[in-house]
Amino acid sequence: MNDEELKALFARVDDTPAEDARDRAVAAALAAFDEADNLSAAGQGSGAAARPTPEHTPIGRKIMNMFTANDSTRRWLFSGMASAAVLVLGLFLALQMPQQGSFEYAWDAMEEQAPGGDAQPTARAKEYDVAGSAGKVALDVSSAGEAQEWVAAPPPATPAPEVQAQRASYGSEDTAQSAAGLAMEKRAIADDRLPGPRYRDEGRDRFTATDANPVKRVAEAPVSTFSIDVDTASYSFVRRQLNSGVLPQKSAVRLEEMVNYFPYDYPLPADRSRPFSTSVTVTDSPWKAGNRLVHIGIKGYELAGTQPRANLVFLLDVSGSMRSPDKLPLVKQSMNLLLSKLQPEDTVSIVVYAGAAGTVLEPTPVSEKQKILAALNRLQAGGSTAGAQGIQLAYQLARAHFIKDGVNRVVLATDGDFNVGITSQRELQDFVERERKSGVFLSVLGFGQGNYNDALMQALAQNGNGVAAYIDSLSEAQKVLVDEATSSLFTIARDVKIQVEFNPATVSEYRLLGYETRLLKQQDFNNDAVDAGDIGAGHSVTAIYEITPTGSDSGLFSGSRYTQTTKAQGKSGEYGFLKLRYKLPGEDESRLIEQPITLTGKTTATAQREANFATAVAGFAQLLEGGQYIGSWNYDDALQLAQANRGDDPYGYRAELVQLIRKAETASSM
């Protein structure tokens, strides 16, 4: 059959369905359904009776039936309860998840806003050359009321020629995309300018651990030599810890800095031909019967008349670790206080460092105080800590504007957390030691806790011919930078050394209280090339020896069974002989002061009171260190001795000590 015949056959077929076909199909389907229903009712596969089952419904099925009830009201009720439970669970989980940002972040941002409105974006920026860096420091120089952040900005790279050609070929569509990208970049920069979250770090405070000076036999080592120390950082840090309700770590306690925190009413020098006076007072030891305490007091003369001109460089740490209310904000307030004590013709420069270092303010006379304050107020913390680079730049700036016969000093304000560039304490110490020969000295102000590097700052200050102070509050800044500004800035004697030779005829044992990090060799005393501590105008320094008189049974050493001892020869009326060496500013040859320590020296009531108060402070420090040499003497004994000898206390420093002793006693019992 061909195609034509097949088409003719299909054409003859009537494809129209019959009218009753639908009815027949429906009837057949209903019949099949009825037959299947009858089979189900009869049981599947067996005509036997159905197997009996329990009449009660399991408890689990009852519960499920409740949630699948046919009653629509019950279904809506149960579904509503389930939805509420899911909502509560979701809210609880959301509250447990960490949030981006914090309340502190929001609070800091509110604090940074200018009064009356939000802080505005940067209006313009100014670049400063960075010493030793290929880049520059971009610093915002918009209105002084805005706290802005400076960052290290590397120079932009020049695109390759083929890239430039490709960019030139972009059409209008690409131009629109570039504009959109630029807008997003601007928004990102604006977001970066918001103050970051407050820096917090705990448990990384670093102190140099030293053992207390041991008791020595005069027969074996009759000479003791050390450098003076006028630092006070230890006392301030100890105070902060006690005010927080905890005892300080033992390595944070330096007895000499605790004692020298307080001014003492020692006699002033008769004239300025000798920069300081010396006084010696001998008292009984309150913690060991039979022993005696030898107090050596030094008092520098006060500046009178016109002060020398000052060339100061504020070297300020603005790294991320300084983002805390007790760090950079307190630094700004402290520098403001210092400005109030300077003369109008004195000059101030500001160098800052974070990931890089830069000069924020060239030398500016203090008469332009508002300009200096505006530069301070623009600083904001952020970035890593290139402290060594900042120190190098600060010294360079101080040398460039050196004032002959004036005060040339770098004032470093930091938490000591150097982590970029030269970070070795020894290398930094060597650099500062070399720089002091130029006549530029370094003083260090420590701030904050948690990552406070006291060990580094002590090394820098000691080798930079400066003081190390710890600023834990605005009140301490007032003490160091206002009340004692002349002592902190104006040096009246350099390389001051003390040497005591004890008389074996009257003293069998002795111990120097404190100064563990300032000990010198006996031959260093006469060597003018060996560096020692400096004294500022009005400074008072105290050193205490505990001695065991010959014949007393209060000593720690027992007599030898086999070694025969001969009677010591010496002057019976002297405990020892005191020597002091010092250099006047600008001189390289030292001068000598000598004085005997007599058994029956004349002691005034004032000298006795000042010696007793210093003893209370020294005993308190030994208690905080563990009380190795003070027996059963306790905080109550220290409290009574301090209260009975407070004397004239115009600034309340001695009253504060009494409260700290009470807090230490409470903390020690917890």
XYZ file of C-alpha atoms in Angstrom:
670
model
C 0.000 0.000 0.000
C 1.383 3.329 -0.982
C 0.968 6.690 0.740
C -1.970 7.777 -1.318
C -3.964 4.610 -0.511
C -3.139 5.012 3.230
C -4.408 8.616 3.295
C -7.640 7.518 1.568
C -8.193 4.810 4.222
C -7.783 7.326 7.111
C -10.168 9.686 5.397
C -12.927 7.092 5.516
C -12.595 6.543 9.307
C -15.202 8.510 11.372
C -13.275 9.892 14.369
C -16.300 11.562 15.994
C -17.083 9.758 19.336
C -20.517 8.325 19.927
C -22.884 10.371 22.080
C -23.282 7.611 24.739
C -19.543 6.812 24.989
C -18.998 9.160 27.985
C -21.946 7.657 29.874
C -20.663 4.120 29.303
C -17.177 5.022 30.595
C -18.510 6.595 33.781
C -20.746 3.585 34.468
C -17.814 1.196 34.055
C -15.673 3.221 36.476
C -18.359 3.269 39.187
C -18.844 -0.476 38.870
C -15.127 -1.078 39.338
C -15.052 1.167 42.482
C -17.979 -0.702 44.049
C -16.284 -4.056 43.415
C -13.044 -2.862 45.050
C -14.918 -1.540 48.116
C -16.610 -4.902 48.609
C -13.265 -6.688 48.500
C -11.772 -4.330 51.172
C -14.707 -4.890 53.506
C -14.277 -8.638 53.319
C -10.596 -8.492 54.403
C -7.497 -8.791 52.359
C -6.193 -12.291 51.602
C -8.165 -14.121 54.363
C -11.779 -14.821 55.295
C -10.895 -15.372 58.951
C -12.025 -13.076 61.700
C -9.912 -10.033 62.350
C -7.128 -10.322 65.022
C -8.209 -8.685 68.299
C -6.390 -5.401 69.209
C -6.198 -3.330 72.450
C -9.188 -1.121 73.058
C -7.109 1.770 74.636
C -5.234 4.263 72.462
C -1.475 4.732 73.277
C -0.642 8.012 75.048
C 1.651 9.118 72.185
C -1.190 8.716 69.659
C -3.505 10.724 71.927
C -1.038 13.603 71.950
C -0.685 13.438 68.160
C -4.463 13.317 67.798
C -4.665 16.565 69.770
C -2.457 18.344 67.240
C -4.266 16.709 64.277
C -7.737 17.297 65.657
C -10.564 17.729 63.180
C -11.830 20.696 65.206
C -10.536 23.806 63.362
C -10.546 25.906 66.553
C -8.222 23.497 68.291
C -5.964 23.329 65.252
C -5.626 27.154 65.188
C -4.962 27.233 68.942
C -2.168 24.646 68.805
C -0.573 26.119 65.708
C -0.526 29.565 67.382
C 1.175 28.161 70.445
C 3.794 26.464 68.286
C 4.494 29.674 66.373
C 4.937 31.643 69.600
C 7.393 29.049 70.927
C 9.455 29.209 67.726
C 9.503 33.035 67.905
C 10.733 33.047 71.533
C 13.421 30.478 70.746
C 14.623 32.490 67.745
C 14.802 35.700 69.805
C 16.820 33.936 72.522
C 19.327 32.567 70.003
C 19.685 35.979 68.357
C 20.556 37.603 71.678
C 23.280 35.023 72.298
C 25.030 35.671 68.981
C 28.005 38.151 68.938
C 27.110 41.521 67.506
C 29.122 43.620 65.106
C 30.273 46.542 67.244
C 29.393 47.146 70.875
C 27.772 49.577 73.234
C 31.241 50.886 74.006
C 31.818 51.515 70.322
C 28.574 53.451 70.085
C 29.364 55.381 73.240
C 32.843 56.260 71.992
C 31.356 57.444 68.714
C 28.896 59.653 70.588
C 31.720 61.088 72.674
C 33.695 61.913 69.537
C 30.827 63.943 68.041
C 31.203 67.664 68.099
C 28.651 69.479 70.253
C 25.495 70.209 68.364
C 25.875 67.710 65.549
C 27.676 64.817 63.982
C 31.345 64.928 63.205
C 31.816 65.933 59.589
C 34.091 64.205 57.109
C 37.606 65.460 56.616
C 37.775 68.742 54.798
C 41.359 68.419 53.654
C 44.571 66.641 54.591
C 48.187 67.653 54.911
C 51.185 65.413 54.392
C 54.293 65.332 56.529
C 57.548 63.637 55.606
C 58.336 60.547 57.602
C 61.952 59.979 58.609
C 63.257 56.681 57.359
C 60.099 55.878 55.406
C 59.309 55.981 51.737
C 55.780 57.118 52.434
C 54.260 60.116 54.136
C 51.910 60.668 57.017
C 48.515 61.991 55.984
C 47.085 64.036 58.809
C 43.697 65.666 58.890
C 43.931 69.409 59.441
C 40.258 70.272 59.525
C 38.678 72.171 62.388
C 40.264 71.718 65.801
C 37.029 70.509 67.354
C 37.052 67.297 65.360
C 39.045 64.299 66.523
C 40.460 62.763 63.362
C 42.785 59.885 62.634
C 46.111 59.999 60.846
C 47.346 57.077 58.809
C 50.450 56.160 56.905
C 49.734 56.717 53.186
C 52.099 55.059 50.712
C 52.642 56.836 47.389
C 50.298 55.631 44.599
C 51.827 53.267 42.072
C 52.031 54.429 38.419
C 49.943 52.166 36.110
C 51.676 50.348 33.294
C 51.333 51.936 29.767
C 49.063 49.151 28.538
C 46.777 49.675 31.523
C 46.631 53.404 30.840
C 45.733 52.727 27.224
C 43.012 50.310 28.305
C 41.569 52.872 30.707
C 41.529 55.483 27.942
C 39.390 53.232 25.790
C 36.592 52.889 28.342
C 33.246 54.232 27.185
C 30.517 56.123 28.985
C 29.208 52.936 30.610
C 32.599 52.265 32.197
C 32.755 55.885 33.288
C 29.465 55.510 35.118
C 30.697 52.326 36.790
C 33.880 54.115 37.863
C 31.832 56.922 39.372
C 29.758 54.412 41.309
C 32.915 52.690 42.538
C 34.364 56.030 43.632
C 31.221 56.773 45.622
C 31.473 53.403 47.376
C 35.139 54.055 48.137
C 34.271 57.425 49.692
C 31.655 55.786 51.876
C 34.196 53.177 52.982
C 36.711 55.896 53.868
C 34.063 57.751 55.852
C 33.256 54.544 57.751
C 36.952 54.050 58.534
C 37.062 57.482 60.097
C 34.636 56.447 62.819
C 36.399 55.833 66.152
C 37.305 52.183 66.583
C 36.280 50.050 69.553
C 38.116 50.765 72.782
C 41.380 48.836 73.106
C 41.469 46.307 75.898
C 44.304 44.030 76.882
C 44.851 42.434 80.255
C 47.581 40.451 81.910
C 50.519 41.618 79.789
C 51.992 44.278 82.098
C 55.764 43.792 82.010
C 58.092 44.503 84.935
C 61.683 43.505 85.591
C 61.724 40.967 88.414
C 64.579 41.498 90.888
C 65.441 39.941 94.229
C 65.610 42.172 97.287
C 69.094 43.256 98.326
C 70.596 40.667 100.679
C 72.106 41.222 104.087
C 75.895 41.604 103.845
C 78.691 41.178 106.364
C 80.765 44.292 106.861
C 83.871 42.150 107.331
C 83.424 40.764 103.810
C 81.900 43.712 101.874
C 82.165 46.980 103.826
C 81.460 49.289 100.836
C 78.047 49.845 99.189
C 77.696 51.909 95.973
C 74.590 52.862 93.985
C 73.066 55.525 91.765
C 70.240 57.714 93.007
C 66.737 57.286 91.586
C 64.072 59.982 91.442
C 61.478 57.976 89.479
C 58.016 57.530 90.969
C 56.290 55.216 88.458
C 56.107 52.247 90.824
C 54.072 54.062 93.478
C 51.473 55.279 90.958
C 51.026 51.810 89.476
C 50.733 50.227 92.920
C 48.113 52.835 93.847
C 46.079 52.025 90.753
C 46.064 48.317 91.558
C 45.079 48.864 95.185
C 42.308 51.254 94.161
C 41.028 48.425 91.958
C 40.859 46.140 95.004
C 43.823 43.886 94.178
C 47.410 43.619 95.375
C 50.052 44.574 92.797
C 52.420 41.998 91.389
C 55.599 41.899 93.456
C 57.858 42.905 90.564
C 55.872 46.150 90.216
C 56.969 47.268 93.697
C 60.244 49.216 93.782
C 60.870 50.359 97.327
C 62.975 53.423 96.464
C 60.290 54.753 94.096
C 57.633 54.247 96.747
C 59.700 56.237 99.267
C 60.785 58.963 96.823
C 57.216 59.593 95.647
C 56.803 61.903 98.644
C 58.499 65.264 99.178
C 60.459 65.514 102.434
C 61.311 68.485 104.590
C 65.070 68.132 104.365
C 67.338 71.180 104.814
C 67.975 73.193 101.646
C 71.532 73.937 100.480
C 73.023 77.143 101.846
C 73.814 78.481 98.367
C 73.781 77.378 94.731
C 77.497 76.603 94.708
C 76.385 73.181 95.958
C 73.209 71.995 94.152
C 71.840 69.950 97.055
C 72.210 69.380 100.763
C 72.752 66.062 102.535
C 71.397 65.012 105.900
C 71.771 61.773 107.872
C 69.337 60.516 110.517
C 69.692 57.274 112.510
C 66.591 55.655 114.069
C 65.671 52.316 115.616
C 64.269 49.667 113.283
C 60.530 49.176 113.977
C 60.448 45.606 112.633
C 63.598 44.157 114.224
C 64.673 45.012 117.756
C 68.375 45.722 118.005
C 68.768 46.871 114.387
C 68.989 50.511 113.337
C 68.020 52.443 110.217
C 70.368 54.971 108.593
C 68.445 57.561 106.542
C 70.341 59.562 103.914
C 68.363 62.560 102.662
C 69.189 64.797 99.673
C 67.358 68.008 98.812
C 67.957 70.025 95.634
C 67.663 73.801 95.530
C 64.572 75.472 94.101
C 64.780 77.537 90.927
C 64.397 81.250 91.543
C 64.109 84.086 89.060
C 64.118 83.555 85.308
C 63.991 79.931 84.210
C 66.092 78.630 81.310
C 64.308 78.472 77.971
C 62.848 75.096 77.052
C 62.796 73.227 73.750
C 60.366 70.352 74.283
C 59.311 67.665 71.840
C 56.130 65.805 72.792
C 56.541 62.272 71.429
C 53.053 60.780 71.608
C 52.011 57.188 71.012
C 48.790 57.135 68.944
C 48.798 53.421 68.112
C 45.751 51.202 68.508
C 46.779 50.142 72.018
C 46.297 53.766 73.153
C 42.567 53.697 72.340
C 41.327 53.870 75.920
C 40.124 56.731 78.178
C 43.147 56.320 80.484
C 45.596 56.502 77.580
C 45.454 58.929 74.633
C 42.642 61.135 76.045
C 44.560 61.390 79.334
C 47.768 62.115 77.388
C 46.092 65.119 75.743
C 44.879 66.442 79.092
C 48.330 65.947 80.638
C 50.108 67.836 77.865
C 47.602 70.658 78.281
C 48.532 70.883 81.969
C 52.242 70.999 81.137
C 51.683 73.883 78.721
C 50.319 75.942 81.604
C 53.722 75.774 83.368
C 55.872 76.780 80.404
C 56.975 80.293 79.526
C 55.588 82.049 76.421
C 58.957 81.929 74.648
C 59.421 78.174 75.219
C 58.804 76.029 72.139
C 56.812 72.829 71.781
C 56.858 70.317 68.934
C 54.634 67.255 68.510
C 55.767 63.989 66.946
C 53.376 61.045 66.798
C 53.837 57.414 65.887
C 51.695 54.403 65.151
C 52.449 52.244 62.098
C 54.795 55.088 61.042
C 56.019 58.321 62.590
C 55.315 61.905 61.597
C 55.708 65.493 62.731
C 52.303 66.902 63.616
C 53.530 70.272 64.872
C 56.794 72.015 64.076
C 58.422 73.981 66.945
C 55.792 76.474 68.073
C 56.078 79.085 70.838
C 53.894 78.443 73.862
C 52.430 81.904 73.302
C 50.505 80.240 70.432
C 48.852 77.835 72.848
C 45.636 77.452 70.853
C 47.577 76.206 67.844
C 49.309 73.604 69.988
C 46.031 72.503 71.559
C 44.377 72.246 68.141
C 47.114 69.875 66.989
C 46.678 67.771 70.142
C 42.915 67.601 69.808
C 43.117 66.217 66.273
C 44.968 63.087 67.350
C 43.188 59.744 67.409
C 44.523 56.272 68.171
C 44.864 53.526 65.580
C 47.426 51.199 64.004
C 50.543 49.354 65.154
C 53.406 50.827 67.196
C 56.607 51.992 65.482
C 58.004 53.500 68.676
C 61.670 53.369 67.665
C 60.987 55.373 64.512
C 59.142 57.988 66.572
C 62.044 58.309 69.043
C 64.518 58.800 66.193
C 62.383 61.524 64.617
C 61.828 63.269 67.971
C 65.558 63.430 68.710
C 66.216 64.702 65.197
C 63.697 67.505 65.685
C 65.065 68.415 69.143
C 68.634 68.611 67.845
C 67.579 70.757 64.887
C 66.164 73.395 67.275
C 68.663 72.969 70.100
C 68.800 75.818 72.655
C 72.245 76.359 74.124
C 72.184 76.634 77.937
C 68.499 75.735 77.792
C 66.359 72.673 78.424
C 66.262 70.325 75.433
C 64.096 67.347 76.216
C 61.917 64.724 74.548
C 58.804 63.852 76.579
C 57.587 60.386 75.597
C 53.977 59.459 76.458
C 53.173 55.799 75.813
C 52.101 52.460 77.228
C 55.451 51.093 76.021
C 53.954 48.562 73.602
C 56.494 48.862 70.755
C 55.847 46.236 68.052
C 57.138 47.718 64.770
C 60.708 48.506 63.750
C 63.337 48.308 66.504
C 61.622 46.461 69.349
C 64.671 45.156 71.212
C 64.984 46.826 74.596
C 68.763 46.690 74.390
C 68.900 48.357 70.965
C 66.534 51.140 72.049
C 68.530 51.613 75.241
C 71.778 51.919 73.286
C 70.246 54.464 70.911
C 68.984 56.668 73.752
C 72.336 56.368 75.518
C 74.145 57.679 72.425
C 71.679 60.521 71.948
C 72.055 61.891 75.477
C 75.596 62.958 74.585
C 74.064 65.565 72.268
C 72.495 67.321 75.260
C 68.942 66.160 74.468
C 67.437 64.187 77.362
C 64.436 61.858 77.483
C 61.654 61.657 80.074
C 59.004 58.934 79.957
C 55.363 59.134 81.024
C 53.581 55.779 81.209
C 49.832 55.381 80.672
C 47.276 52.587 80.941
C 47.414 49.009 82.108
C 46.953 45.548 80.638
C 49.895 45.863 78.240
C 51.991 48.379 80.188
C 55.705 47.838 79.450
C 57.399 49.244 82.548
C 60.655 47.393 81.875
C 61.230 49.222 78.578
C 60.287 52.634 79.910
C 62.586 52.300 82.911
C 65.473 51.425 80.604
C 64.758 54.395 78.321
C 64.447 56.920 81.157
C 67.534 55.712 83.031
C 69.709 55.880 79.921
C 68.117 59.065 78.614
C 68.940 61.145 81.719
C 65.284 61.633 82.478
C 62.558 60.611 84.899
C 60.005 57.831 84.559
C 56.531 58.571 85.916
C 53.267 56.670 85.614
C 50.140 58.762 85.002
C 47.075 56.906 86.248
C 44.842 59.944 86.690
C 44.582 63.647 85.982
C 45.583 64.290 89.595
C 48.879 62.484 89.027
C 49.428 64.502 85.845
C 48.895 67.641 87.937
C 51.519 66.446 90.450
C 54.182 65.466 87.902
C 53.700 68.153 85.246
C 52.480 71.141 87.261
C 53.349 70.906 90.960
C 56.730 69.283 90.252
C 57.319 70.656 86.758
C 60.672 72.250 87.610
C 61.895 69.003 89.184
C 60.849 67.016 86.127
C 62.304 69.392 83.520
C 65.257 71.310 84.987
C 68.321 69.263 85.962
C 70.605 70.772 88.622
C 73.012 67.825 89.115
C 73.963 64.912 86.874
C 75.364 61.440 87.513
C 74.751 61.508 91.260
C 76.290 58.487 93.014
C 76.273 57.451 96.668
C 78.885 55.336 98.386
C 78.858 54.271 102.032
C 81.757 52.550 103.770
C 80.630 50.883 107.005
C 82.849 50.746 110.061
C 83.486 47.105 111.093
C 84.140 48.254 114.655
C 80.535 49.386 115.077
C 78.522 47.589 112.340
C 78.514 43.845 111.691
C 75.808 43.586 108.995
C 73.907 45.932 106.689
C 71.258 45.877 103.989
C 70.330 48.567 101.431
C 66.549 48.945 101.165
C 65.629 49.162 97.484
C 67.743 50.465 94.569
C 68.226 46.910 93.275
C 68.291 48.141 89.664
C 70.679 51.015 90.488
C 73.568 49.153 92.096
C 77.096 50.057 90.958
C 80.485 48.478 91.364
C 82.772 49.978 93.970
C 85.180 51.248 91.302
C 82.320 52.908 89.356
C 82.052 55.592 92.024
C 85.253 57.350 90.919
C 84.736 56.648 87.217
C 83.122 59.710 85.646
C 82.368 57.756 82.483
C 79.793 55.634 84.353
C 76.279 57.064 84.082
C 74.063 57.590 87.128
C 70.821 59.328 88.066
C 70.098 63.067 87.845
C 68.457 65.429 90.321
C 66.004 68.113 89.260
C 65.345 71.433 90.948
C 63.582 70.903 94.272
C 63.872 67.126 94.149
C 64.247 65.207 97.402
C 65.872 61.755 97.463
C 65.937 59.261 100.328
C 68.064 56.139 100.821
C 67.762 53.810 103.829
C 70.220 51.242 105.184
C 69.284 48.741 107.887
C 72.334 47.955 110.023
C 73.142 45.519 112.820
C 75.450 47.126 115.395
C 78.464 45.106 116.449
C 77.691 42.990 119.512
C 73.929 42.873 118.840
C 72.258 39.471 118.627
C 69.791 40.767 116.006
C 72.007 39.828 113.068
C 71.228 37.060 110.593
C 74.710 35.573 110.405
C 75.905 33.205 113.121
C 79.465 33.162 114.405
C 81.927 30.651 112.999
C 83.013 27.706 115.167
C 86.428 27.357 113.584
C 87.376 30.766 112.220
C 88.867 33.063 114.807
C 87.772 36.671 114.411
C 89.990 39.523 115.442
C 88.650 42.694 116.937
C 87.855 45.132 114.162
C 89.747 48.374 114.044
C 87.960 51.649 113.358
C 86.613 54.859 114.796
C 84.282 53.946 117.596
C 82.092 57.028 117.180
C 81.088 56.380 113.533
C 78.783 53.866 111.878
C 80.328 54.653 108.531
C 81.435 57.290 106.054
C 79.190 58.804 103.376
C 80.453 59.996 99.971
C 78.491 61.604 97.110
C 79.665 62.395 93.599
C 77.838 64.613 91.097
C 78.390 66.735 87.995
C 77.016 70.189 87.382
C 75.097 70.630 84.101
C 77.538 71.165 81.251
C 80.522 69.756 83.172
C 82.229 66.406 82.634
C 84.273 66.259 85.837
C 82.514 65.179 89.010
C 82.608 66.855 92.412
C 82.793 65.136 95.797
C 80.861 65.563 99.056
C 81.930 63.646 102.192
C 80.288 63.251 105.595
C 80.671 60.830 108.544
C 77.695 58.867 109.884
C 77.962 59.308 113.638
C 76.472 57.215 116.431
C 75.266 60.181 118.426
C 74.324 62.701 115.779
C 72.053 65.596 116.649
C 68.523 64.908 115.355
C 65.756 67.517 115.163
C 62.082 66.733 115.647
C 61.436 67.455 111.952
C 64.201 65.106 110.826
C 62.885 62.382 113.154
C 59.326 62.768 111.828
C 60.424 62.676 108.166
C 62.598 59.618 108.813
C 59.723 57.825 110.540
C 57.332 58.507 107.670
C 59.892 57.258 105.136
C 60.267 54.143 107.309
C 56.494 53.565 107.187
C 56.558 53.758 103.366
C 59.576 51.432 103.178
C 57.895 48.923 105.488
C 54.683 49.097 103.445
C 56.649 48.391 100.260
C 58.340 45.390 101.903
C 54.948 44.018 102.939
C 53.762 44.238 99.321
C 56.927 42.434 98.237
C 56.361 39.583 100.688
C 58.034 40.847 103.885
C 61.188 38.735 103.725
C 63.146 40.790 106.278
C 60.489 42.394 108.496
C 59.341 39.461 110.610
C 55.859 39.811 112.112
C 55.560 43.543 111.329
C 52.205 44.011 109.547
C 49.892 46.493 107.818
C 48.504 47.770 111.118
C 52.031 48.668 112.239
C 52.689 50.498 108.970
C 49.369 52.321 109.303
C 50.067 53.538 112.827
C 53.588 54.694 111.957
C 52.392 56.596 108.876
C 49.473 58.254 110.688
C 51.673 59.381 113.571
C 54.198 61.051 111.239
C 52.115 62.633 108.485
C 53.289 66.112 109.405
C 52.651 68.944 106.942
C 50.720 67.445 104.028
C 49.523 70.310 101.770
C 48.661 68.097 98.776
C 47.236 65.147 100.707
C 49.816 62.647 99.435
C 50.512 61.237 102.889
C 46.834 60.976 103.759
C 46.390 58.999 100.548
C 49.107 56.560 101.646
C 47.182 55.834 104.846
C 44.143 54.854 102.772
C 46.257 52.675 100.468
C 47.654 50.767 103.446
C 44.079 50.046 104.554
C 43.150 48.860 101.057
C 46.213 46.629 100.895
C 45.288 45.031 104.220
C 41.775 44.338 102.924
C 43.028 42.957 99.617
C 45.563 40.698 101.358
C 42.819 39.014 103.366
C 40.639 38.214 100.361
